[in-house]
mmCIF file of C-alpha atoms in Angstrom:
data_model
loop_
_atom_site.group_PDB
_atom_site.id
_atom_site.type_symbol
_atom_site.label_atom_id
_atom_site.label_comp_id
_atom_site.label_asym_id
_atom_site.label_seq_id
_atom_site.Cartn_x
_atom_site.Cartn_y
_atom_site.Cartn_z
ATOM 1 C CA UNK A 4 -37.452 -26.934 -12.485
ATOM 2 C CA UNK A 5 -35.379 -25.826 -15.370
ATOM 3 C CA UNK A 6 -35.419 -28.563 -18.464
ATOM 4 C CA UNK A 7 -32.358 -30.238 -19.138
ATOM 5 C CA UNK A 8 -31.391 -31.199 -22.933
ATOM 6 C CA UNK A 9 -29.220 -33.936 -24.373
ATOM 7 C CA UNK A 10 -26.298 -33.262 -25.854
ATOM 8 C CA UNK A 11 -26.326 -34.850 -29.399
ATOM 9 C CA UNK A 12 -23.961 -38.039 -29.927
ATOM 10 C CA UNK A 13 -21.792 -38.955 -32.530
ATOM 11 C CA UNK A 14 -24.108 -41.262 -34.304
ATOM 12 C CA UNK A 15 -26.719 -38.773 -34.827
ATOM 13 C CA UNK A 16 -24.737 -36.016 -36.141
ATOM 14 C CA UNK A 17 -23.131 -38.105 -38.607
ATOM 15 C CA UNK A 18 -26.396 -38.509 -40.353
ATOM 16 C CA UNK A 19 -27.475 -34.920 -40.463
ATOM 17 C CA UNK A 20 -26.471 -32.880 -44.002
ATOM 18 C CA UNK A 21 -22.741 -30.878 -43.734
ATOM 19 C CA UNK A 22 -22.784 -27.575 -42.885
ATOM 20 C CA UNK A 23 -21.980 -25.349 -45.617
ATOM 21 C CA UNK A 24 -18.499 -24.016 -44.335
ATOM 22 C CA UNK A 25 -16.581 -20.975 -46.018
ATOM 23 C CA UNK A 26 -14.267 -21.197 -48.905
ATOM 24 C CA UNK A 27 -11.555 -19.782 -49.783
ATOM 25 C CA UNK A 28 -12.800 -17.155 -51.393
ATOM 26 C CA UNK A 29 -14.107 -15.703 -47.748
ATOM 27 C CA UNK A 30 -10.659 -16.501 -46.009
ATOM 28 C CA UNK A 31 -8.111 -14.339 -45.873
ATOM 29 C CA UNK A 32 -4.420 -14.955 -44.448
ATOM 30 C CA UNK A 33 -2.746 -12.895 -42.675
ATOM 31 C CA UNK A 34 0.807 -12.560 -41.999
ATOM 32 C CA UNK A 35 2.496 -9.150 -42.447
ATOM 33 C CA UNK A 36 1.595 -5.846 -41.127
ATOM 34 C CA UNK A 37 0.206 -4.417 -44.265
ATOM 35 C CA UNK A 38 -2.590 -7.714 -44.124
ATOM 36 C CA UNK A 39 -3.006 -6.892 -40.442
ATOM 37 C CA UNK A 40 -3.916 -3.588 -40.522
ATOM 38 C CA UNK A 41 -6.435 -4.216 -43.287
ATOM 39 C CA UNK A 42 -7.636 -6.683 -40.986
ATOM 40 C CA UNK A 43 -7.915 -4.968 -38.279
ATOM 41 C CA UNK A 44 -10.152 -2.095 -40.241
ATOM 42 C CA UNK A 45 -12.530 -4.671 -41.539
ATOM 43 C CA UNK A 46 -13.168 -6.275 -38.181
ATOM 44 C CA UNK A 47 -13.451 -3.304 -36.334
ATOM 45 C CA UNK A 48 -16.664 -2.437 -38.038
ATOM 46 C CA UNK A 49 -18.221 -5.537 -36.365
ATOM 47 C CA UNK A 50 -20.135 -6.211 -32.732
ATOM 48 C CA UNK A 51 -18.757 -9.528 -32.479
ATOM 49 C CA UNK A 52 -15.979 -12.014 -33.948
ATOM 50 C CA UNK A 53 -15.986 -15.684 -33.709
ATOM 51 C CA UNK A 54 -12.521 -16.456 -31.865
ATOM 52 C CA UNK A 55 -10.067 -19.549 -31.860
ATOM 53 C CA UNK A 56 -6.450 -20.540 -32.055
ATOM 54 C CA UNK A 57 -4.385 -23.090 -33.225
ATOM 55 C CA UNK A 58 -0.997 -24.421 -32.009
ATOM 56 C CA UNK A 59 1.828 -26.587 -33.248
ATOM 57 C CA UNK A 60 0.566 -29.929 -31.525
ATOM 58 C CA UNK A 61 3.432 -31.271 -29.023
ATOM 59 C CA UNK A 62 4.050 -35.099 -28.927
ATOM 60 C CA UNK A 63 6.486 -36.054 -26.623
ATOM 61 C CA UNK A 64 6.267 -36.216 -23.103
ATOM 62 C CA UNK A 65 7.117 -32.898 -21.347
ATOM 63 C CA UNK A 66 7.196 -30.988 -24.494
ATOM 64 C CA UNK A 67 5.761 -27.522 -23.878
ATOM 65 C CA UNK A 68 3.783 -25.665 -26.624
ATOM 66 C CA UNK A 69 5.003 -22.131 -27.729
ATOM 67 C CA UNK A 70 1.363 -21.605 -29.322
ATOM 68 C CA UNK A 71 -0.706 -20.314 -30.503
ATOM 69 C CA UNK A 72 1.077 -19.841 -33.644
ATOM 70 C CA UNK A 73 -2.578 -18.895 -35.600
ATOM 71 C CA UNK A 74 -5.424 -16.920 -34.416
ATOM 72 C CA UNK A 75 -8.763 -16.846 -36.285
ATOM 73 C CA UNK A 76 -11.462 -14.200 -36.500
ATOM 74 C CA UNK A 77 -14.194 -14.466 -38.323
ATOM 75 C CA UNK A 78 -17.847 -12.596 -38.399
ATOM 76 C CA UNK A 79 -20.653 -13.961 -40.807
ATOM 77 C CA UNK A 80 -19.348 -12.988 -44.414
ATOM 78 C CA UNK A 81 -15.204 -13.246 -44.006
ATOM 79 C CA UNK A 82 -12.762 -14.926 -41.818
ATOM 80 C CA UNK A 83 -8.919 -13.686 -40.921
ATOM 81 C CA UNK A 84 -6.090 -16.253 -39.861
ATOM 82 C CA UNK A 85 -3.582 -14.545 -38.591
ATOM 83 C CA UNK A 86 0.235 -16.290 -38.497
ATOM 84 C CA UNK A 87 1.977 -14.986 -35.154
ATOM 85 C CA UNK A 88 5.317 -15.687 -36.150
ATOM 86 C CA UNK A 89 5.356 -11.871 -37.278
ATOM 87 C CA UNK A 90 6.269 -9.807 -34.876
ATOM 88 C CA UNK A 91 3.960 -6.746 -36.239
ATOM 89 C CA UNK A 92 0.973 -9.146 -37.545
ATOM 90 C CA UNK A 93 1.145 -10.190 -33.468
ATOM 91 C CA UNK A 94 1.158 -6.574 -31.893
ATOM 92 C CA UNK A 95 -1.766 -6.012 -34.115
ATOM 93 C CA UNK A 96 -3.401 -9.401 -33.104
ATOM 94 C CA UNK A 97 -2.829 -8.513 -29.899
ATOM 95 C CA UNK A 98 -4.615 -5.146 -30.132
ATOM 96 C CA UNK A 99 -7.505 -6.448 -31.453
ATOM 97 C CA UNK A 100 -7.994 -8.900 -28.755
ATOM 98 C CA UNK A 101 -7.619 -6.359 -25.837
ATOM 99 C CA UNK A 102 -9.878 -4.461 -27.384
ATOM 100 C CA UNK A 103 -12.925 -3.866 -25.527
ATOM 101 C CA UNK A 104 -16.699 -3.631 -26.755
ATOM 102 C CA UNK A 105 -16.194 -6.566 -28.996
ATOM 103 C CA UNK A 106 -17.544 -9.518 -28.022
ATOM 104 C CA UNK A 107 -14.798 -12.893 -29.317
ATOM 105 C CA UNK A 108 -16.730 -15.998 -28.891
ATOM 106 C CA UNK A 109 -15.218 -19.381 -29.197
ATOM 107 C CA UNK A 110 -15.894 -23.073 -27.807
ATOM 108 C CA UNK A 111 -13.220 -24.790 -25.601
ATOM 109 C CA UNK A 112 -11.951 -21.285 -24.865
ATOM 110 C CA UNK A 113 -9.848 -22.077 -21.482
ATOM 111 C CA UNK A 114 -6.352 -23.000 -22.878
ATOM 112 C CA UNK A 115 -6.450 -20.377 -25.445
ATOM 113 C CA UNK A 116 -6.724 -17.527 -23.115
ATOM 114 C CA UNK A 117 -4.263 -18.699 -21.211
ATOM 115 C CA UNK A 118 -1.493 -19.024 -24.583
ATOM 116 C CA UNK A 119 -2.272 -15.648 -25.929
ATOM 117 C CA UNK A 120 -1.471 -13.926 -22.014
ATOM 118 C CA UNK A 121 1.699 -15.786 -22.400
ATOM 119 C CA UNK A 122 2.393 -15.405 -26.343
ATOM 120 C CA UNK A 123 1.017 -12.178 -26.716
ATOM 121 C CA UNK A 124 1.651 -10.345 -23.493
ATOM 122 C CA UNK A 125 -2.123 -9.382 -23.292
ATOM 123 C CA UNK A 126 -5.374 -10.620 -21.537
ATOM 124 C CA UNK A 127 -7.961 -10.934 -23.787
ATOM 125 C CA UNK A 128 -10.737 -9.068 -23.407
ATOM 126 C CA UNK A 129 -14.734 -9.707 -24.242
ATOM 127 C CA UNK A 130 -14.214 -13.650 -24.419
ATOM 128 C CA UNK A 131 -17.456 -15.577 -24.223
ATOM 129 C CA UNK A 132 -17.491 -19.402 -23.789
ATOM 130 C CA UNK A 133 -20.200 -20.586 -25.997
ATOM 131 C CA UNK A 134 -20.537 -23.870 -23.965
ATOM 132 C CA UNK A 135 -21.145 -21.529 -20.954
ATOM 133 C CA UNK A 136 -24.441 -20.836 -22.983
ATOM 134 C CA UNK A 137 -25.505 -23.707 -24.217
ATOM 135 C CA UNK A 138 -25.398 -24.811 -20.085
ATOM 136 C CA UNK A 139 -27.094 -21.860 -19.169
ATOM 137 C CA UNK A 140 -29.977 -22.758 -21.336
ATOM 138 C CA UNK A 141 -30.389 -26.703 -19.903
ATOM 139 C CA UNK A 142 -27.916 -28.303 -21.514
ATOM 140 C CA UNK A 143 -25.847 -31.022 -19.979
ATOM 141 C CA UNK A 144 -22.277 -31.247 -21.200
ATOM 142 C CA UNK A 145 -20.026 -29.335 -23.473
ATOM 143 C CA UNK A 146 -20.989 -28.649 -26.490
ATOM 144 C CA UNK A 147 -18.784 -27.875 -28.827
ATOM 145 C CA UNK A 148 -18.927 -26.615 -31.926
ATOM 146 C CA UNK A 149 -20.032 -29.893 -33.307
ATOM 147 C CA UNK A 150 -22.865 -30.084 -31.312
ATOM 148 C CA UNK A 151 -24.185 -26.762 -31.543
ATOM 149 C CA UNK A 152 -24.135 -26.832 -34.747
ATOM 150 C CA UNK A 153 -26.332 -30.084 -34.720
ATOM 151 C CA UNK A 154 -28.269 -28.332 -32.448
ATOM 152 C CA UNK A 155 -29.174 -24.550 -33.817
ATOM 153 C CA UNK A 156 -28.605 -25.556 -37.694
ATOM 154 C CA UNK A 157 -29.858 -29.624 -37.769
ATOM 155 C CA UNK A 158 -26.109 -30.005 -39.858
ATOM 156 C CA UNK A 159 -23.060 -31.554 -38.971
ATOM 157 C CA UNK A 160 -19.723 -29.479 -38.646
ATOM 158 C CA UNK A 161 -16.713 -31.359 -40.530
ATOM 159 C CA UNK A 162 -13.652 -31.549 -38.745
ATOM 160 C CA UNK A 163 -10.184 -32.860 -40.397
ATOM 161 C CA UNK A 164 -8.343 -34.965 -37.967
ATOM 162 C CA UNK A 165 -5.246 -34.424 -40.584
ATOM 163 C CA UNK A 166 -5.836 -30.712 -40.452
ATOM 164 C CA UNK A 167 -5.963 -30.569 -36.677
ATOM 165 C CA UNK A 168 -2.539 -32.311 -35.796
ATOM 166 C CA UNK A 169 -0.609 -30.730 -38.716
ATOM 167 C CA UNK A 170 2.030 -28.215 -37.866
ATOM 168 C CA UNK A 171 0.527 -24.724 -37.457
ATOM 169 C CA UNK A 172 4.153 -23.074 -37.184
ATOM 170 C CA UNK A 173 4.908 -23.432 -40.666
ATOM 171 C CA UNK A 174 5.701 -20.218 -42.478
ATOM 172 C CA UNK A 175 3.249 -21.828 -45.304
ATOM 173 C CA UNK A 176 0.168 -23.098 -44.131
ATOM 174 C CA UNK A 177 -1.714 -25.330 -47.263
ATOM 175 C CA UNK A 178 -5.046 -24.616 -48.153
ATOM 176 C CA UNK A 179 -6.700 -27.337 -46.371
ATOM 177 C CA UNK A 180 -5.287 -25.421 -43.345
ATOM 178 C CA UNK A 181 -6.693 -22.269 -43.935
ATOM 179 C CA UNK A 182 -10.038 -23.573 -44.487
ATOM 180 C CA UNK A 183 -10.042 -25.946 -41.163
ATOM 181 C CA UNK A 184 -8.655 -22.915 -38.917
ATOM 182 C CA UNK A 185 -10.967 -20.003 -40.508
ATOM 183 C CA UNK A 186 -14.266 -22.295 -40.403
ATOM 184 C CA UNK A 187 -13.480 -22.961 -36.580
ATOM 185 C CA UNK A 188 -13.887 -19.466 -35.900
ATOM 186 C CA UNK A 189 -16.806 -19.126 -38.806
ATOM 187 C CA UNK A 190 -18.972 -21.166 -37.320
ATOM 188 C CA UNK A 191 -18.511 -19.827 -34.048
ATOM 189 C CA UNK A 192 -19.790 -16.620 -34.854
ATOM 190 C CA UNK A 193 -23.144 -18.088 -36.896
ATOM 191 C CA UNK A 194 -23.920 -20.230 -33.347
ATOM 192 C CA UNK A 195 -23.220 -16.688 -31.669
ATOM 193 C CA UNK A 196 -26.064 -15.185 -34.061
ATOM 194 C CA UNK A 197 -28.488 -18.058 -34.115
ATOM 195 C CA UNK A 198 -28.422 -18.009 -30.671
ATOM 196 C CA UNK A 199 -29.981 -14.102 -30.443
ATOM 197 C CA UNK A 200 -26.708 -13.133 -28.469
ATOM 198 C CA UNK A 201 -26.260 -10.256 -31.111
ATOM 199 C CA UNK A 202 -27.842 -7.358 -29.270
ATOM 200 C CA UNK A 203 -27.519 -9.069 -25.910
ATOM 201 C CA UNK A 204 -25.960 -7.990 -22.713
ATOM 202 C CA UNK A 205 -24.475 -11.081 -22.173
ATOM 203 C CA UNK A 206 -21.690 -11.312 -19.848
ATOM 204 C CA UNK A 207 -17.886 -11.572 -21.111
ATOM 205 C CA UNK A 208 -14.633 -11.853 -19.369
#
């Protein structure tokens, strides 16, 4: 009979130490073709990106999202947000996504798959649900990002409610943006590694 873990609650990872996220320094933004295609050069060289989006959040009732209007990608040293709202940042965006033998893992993964066939006119390719995992290996619920990192790394992942409902369609995104949106992805990829999926044959979609 296979053991089944808890899930870690809010209480408890509130009193573990932060988790040291990236700074700027490690983040790069990317919104015209020139950034993209340097991008696209320095990711290339790696086995596996952590993945996310972000989209303008819609408030009214009916409102349908045009999102995503960023994409992260991030491996252990660097992370790339890309702005969509260029149309030559997005074809490149978009290549990098159907590319195959690159594994893009995320959390909460669903929605975003779904936005970028729609925005970007391509399926993604190589998409792994890390929550998928984590349930493969006895745990109960979802995740998350929080969790997992409560779980593999005994820290707790800080998330800025402010950050998260801002507008991510702005031509200028402020710094506080950057860093929420790039760490998303950044410590998507270090669950990715610290769970030994590296030189796996995990299965994608």
């Amino acid at each position: 009979m296979r053991t089944l873990h808890a899930t870690p609650d809010k209480d408890a990872i509130a009193l573990l130490a932060p988790f040291e996220r990236l700074g700027l320094e490690h983040i790069t933004l990317v919104s015209t073709q020139a950034q993209a295609c340097a991008a696209f050069d320095s990711l290339t060289k790696a086995p596996a990106w952590g993945f996310d989006t972000e989209s303008k959040p819609t408030f009214k009732v009916g409102e349908l999202s045009d999102g995503p209007h960023i994409l992260q990608l991030a491996t252990p040293e660097q992370a790339w947000v890309f702005q969509l709202h260029d149309l030559d940042c997005r074809a490149v965006a978009a290549q990098l996504l159907a590319m195959p033998g690159i594994v893009k893992a995320g959390f909460g993964l669903g929605d975003d798959r779904k936005r970028i066939i729609h925005k970007l006119g391509v399926v993604p390719v190589g998409i792994l649900e890390l929550n998928t995992v984590f349930r493969e290996r006895g745990y109960r619920k979802d995740m998350g990002v929080k969790g997992a990192v409560a779980v593999l790394f005994n820290q707790r992942f800080i998330k800025s409610k402010k950050a998260a409902t801002s507008n991510w369609a702005n031509a200028y995104l402020t710094e506080s943006q950057l860093v929420y949106a790039a760490n998303d992805a950044y410590a998507a990829i270090r669950v990715y590694v610290a769970l030994g999926l590296v030189d796996s044959a995990t299965t994608t979609v």
